[in-house]
Coordinates of C-alpha atoms and ligand atoms in Angstrom, one line a residue:
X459 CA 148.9 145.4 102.0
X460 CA 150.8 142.4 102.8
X461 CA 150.0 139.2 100.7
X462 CA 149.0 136.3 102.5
X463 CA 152.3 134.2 104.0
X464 CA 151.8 131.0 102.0
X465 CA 153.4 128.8 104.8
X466 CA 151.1 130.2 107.5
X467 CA 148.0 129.3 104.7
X468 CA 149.7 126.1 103.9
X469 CA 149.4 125.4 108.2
X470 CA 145.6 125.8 107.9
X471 CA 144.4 124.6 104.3
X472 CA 144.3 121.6 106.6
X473 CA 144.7 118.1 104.5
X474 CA 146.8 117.4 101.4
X475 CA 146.6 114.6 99.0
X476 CA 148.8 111.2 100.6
X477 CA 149.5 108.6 99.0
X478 CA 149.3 105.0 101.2
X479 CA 150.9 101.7 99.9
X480 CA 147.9 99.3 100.2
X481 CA 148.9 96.1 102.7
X482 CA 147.1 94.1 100.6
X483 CA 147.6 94.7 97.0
X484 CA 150.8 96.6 97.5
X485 CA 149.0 99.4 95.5
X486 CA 149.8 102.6 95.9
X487 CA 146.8 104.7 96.7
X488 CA 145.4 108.2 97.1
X489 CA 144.7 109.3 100.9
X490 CA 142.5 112.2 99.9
X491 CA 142.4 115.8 101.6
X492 CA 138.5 115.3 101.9
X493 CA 139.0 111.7 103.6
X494 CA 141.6 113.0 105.7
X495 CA 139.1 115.3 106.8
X496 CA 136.9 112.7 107.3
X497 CA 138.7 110.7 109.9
X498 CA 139.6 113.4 111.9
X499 CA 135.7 114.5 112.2
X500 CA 135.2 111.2 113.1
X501 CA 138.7 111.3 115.6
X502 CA 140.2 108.0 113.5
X503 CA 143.8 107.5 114.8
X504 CA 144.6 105.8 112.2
X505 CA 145.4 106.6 108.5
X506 CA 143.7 103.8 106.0
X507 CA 145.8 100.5 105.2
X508 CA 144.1 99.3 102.2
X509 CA 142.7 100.6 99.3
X510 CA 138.8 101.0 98.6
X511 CA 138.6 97.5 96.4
X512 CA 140.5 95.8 99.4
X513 CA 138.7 97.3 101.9
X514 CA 135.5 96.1 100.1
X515 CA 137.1 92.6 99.5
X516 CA 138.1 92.5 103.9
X517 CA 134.7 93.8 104.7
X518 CA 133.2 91.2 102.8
X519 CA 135.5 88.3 104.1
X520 CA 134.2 89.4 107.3
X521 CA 131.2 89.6 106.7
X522 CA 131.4 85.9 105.1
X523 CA 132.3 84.5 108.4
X524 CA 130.0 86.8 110.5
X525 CA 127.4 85.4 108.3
X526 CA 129.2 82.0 108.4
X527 CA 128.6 82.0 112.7
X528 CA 125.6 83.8 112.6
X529 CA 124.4 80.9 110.8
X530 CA 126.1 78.1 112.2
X531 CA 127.5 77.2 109.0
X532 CA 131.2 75.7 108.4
X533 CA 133.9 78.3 107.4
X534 CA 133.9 78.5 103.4
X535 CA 136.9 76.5 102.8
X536 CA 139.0 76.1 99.7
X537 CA 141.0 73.1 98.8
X538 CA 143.0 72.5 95.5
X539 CA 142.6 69.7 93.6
X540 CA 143.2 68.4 90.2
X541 CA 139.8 67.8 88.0
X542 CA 139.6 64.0 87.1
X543 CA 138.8 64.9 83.5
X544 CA 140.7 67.9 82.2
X545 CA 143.5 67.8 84.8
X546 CA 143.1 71.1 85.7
X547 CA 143.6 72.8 88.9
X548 CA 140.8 74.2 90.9
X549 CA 139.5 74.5 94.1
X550 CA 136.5 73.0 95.8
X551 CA 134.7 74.2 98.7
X552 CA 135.2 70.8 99.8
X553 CA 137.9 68.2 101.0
X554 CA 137.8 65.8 98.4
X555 CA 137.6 62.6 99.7
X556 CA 140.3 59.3 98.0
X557 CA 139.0 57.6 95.3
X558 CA 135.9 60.3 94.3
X559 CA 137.0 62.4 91.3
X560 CA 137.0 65.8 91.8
X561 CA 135.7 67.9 88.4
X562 CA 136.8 71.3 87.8
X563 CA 133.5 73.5 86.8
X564 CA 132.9 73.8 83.4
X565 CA 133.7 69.4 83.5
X566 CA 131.6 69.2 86.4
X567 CA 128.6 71.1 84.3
X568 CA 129.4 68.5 81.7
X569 CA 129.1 65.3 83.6
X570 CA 125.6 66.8 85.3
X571 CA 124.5 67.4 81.6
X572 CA 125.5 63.9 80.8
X573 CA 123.9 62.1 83.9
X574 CA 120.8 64.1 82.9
X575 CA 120.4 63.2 79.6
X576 CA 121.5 59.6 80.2
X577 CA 118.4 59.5 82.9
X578 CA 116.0 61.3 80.1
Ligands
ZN1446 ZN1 144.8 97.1 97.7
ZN1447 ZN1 138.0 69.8 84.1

């Protein structure tokens, strides 16, 4: 009784584990057997690029600006600017305009507490 050839079996076990480097994080990630499996059940040319928590990140970028047009709402947009108070760096969905200070969050929380209990 000849054993099984293990090359032949290794032809049709199908998929193997691969790793992919992620174009996005540069992460190395795990391509597995059963996804592999996946994609050709679904005839996918090609193998993944990113890994899962990129691929979440890119479908929800897209789905941002899908949302974004749908809408008819501006692109988010991100400038950086230094907070008038703390000197800090952070961004504002915003172009900040000369002259008006731009406050990072926790300073901006502070000046809206402020005005509020200046008015009360
Ligand atoms: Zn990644
Ligand atoms: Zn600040």
């Amino acid at each position: 009784m000849a054993a099984a050839d293990p090359e032949s079996v290794g032809e049709v076990s199908e998929f193997t584990d691969q790793p992919i480097r992620c174009v996005d994080c540069h992460g190395e990630f795990v391509w597995t057997a059963g996804e592999q499996q996946f994609y050709r059940d679904k005839s996918l040319q090609n193998p993944p690029k990113r890994c899962k928590p990129c691929k979440k990140l890119k479908n929800a970028r897209l789905a941002a600006i899908e949302n974004a047009q749908a809408t008819g709402q501006r692109r988010h947009i991100e400038v950086s600017a230094e907070c008038a108070s703390c000197s800090a760096v952070t961004t504002v969905p915003f172009f900040p305009s000369q002259g008006r200070p731009v406050y990072c969050r926790s300073c901006y929380i502070k000046q809206t507490d402020s005005a509020h209990n200046a008015a009360a």
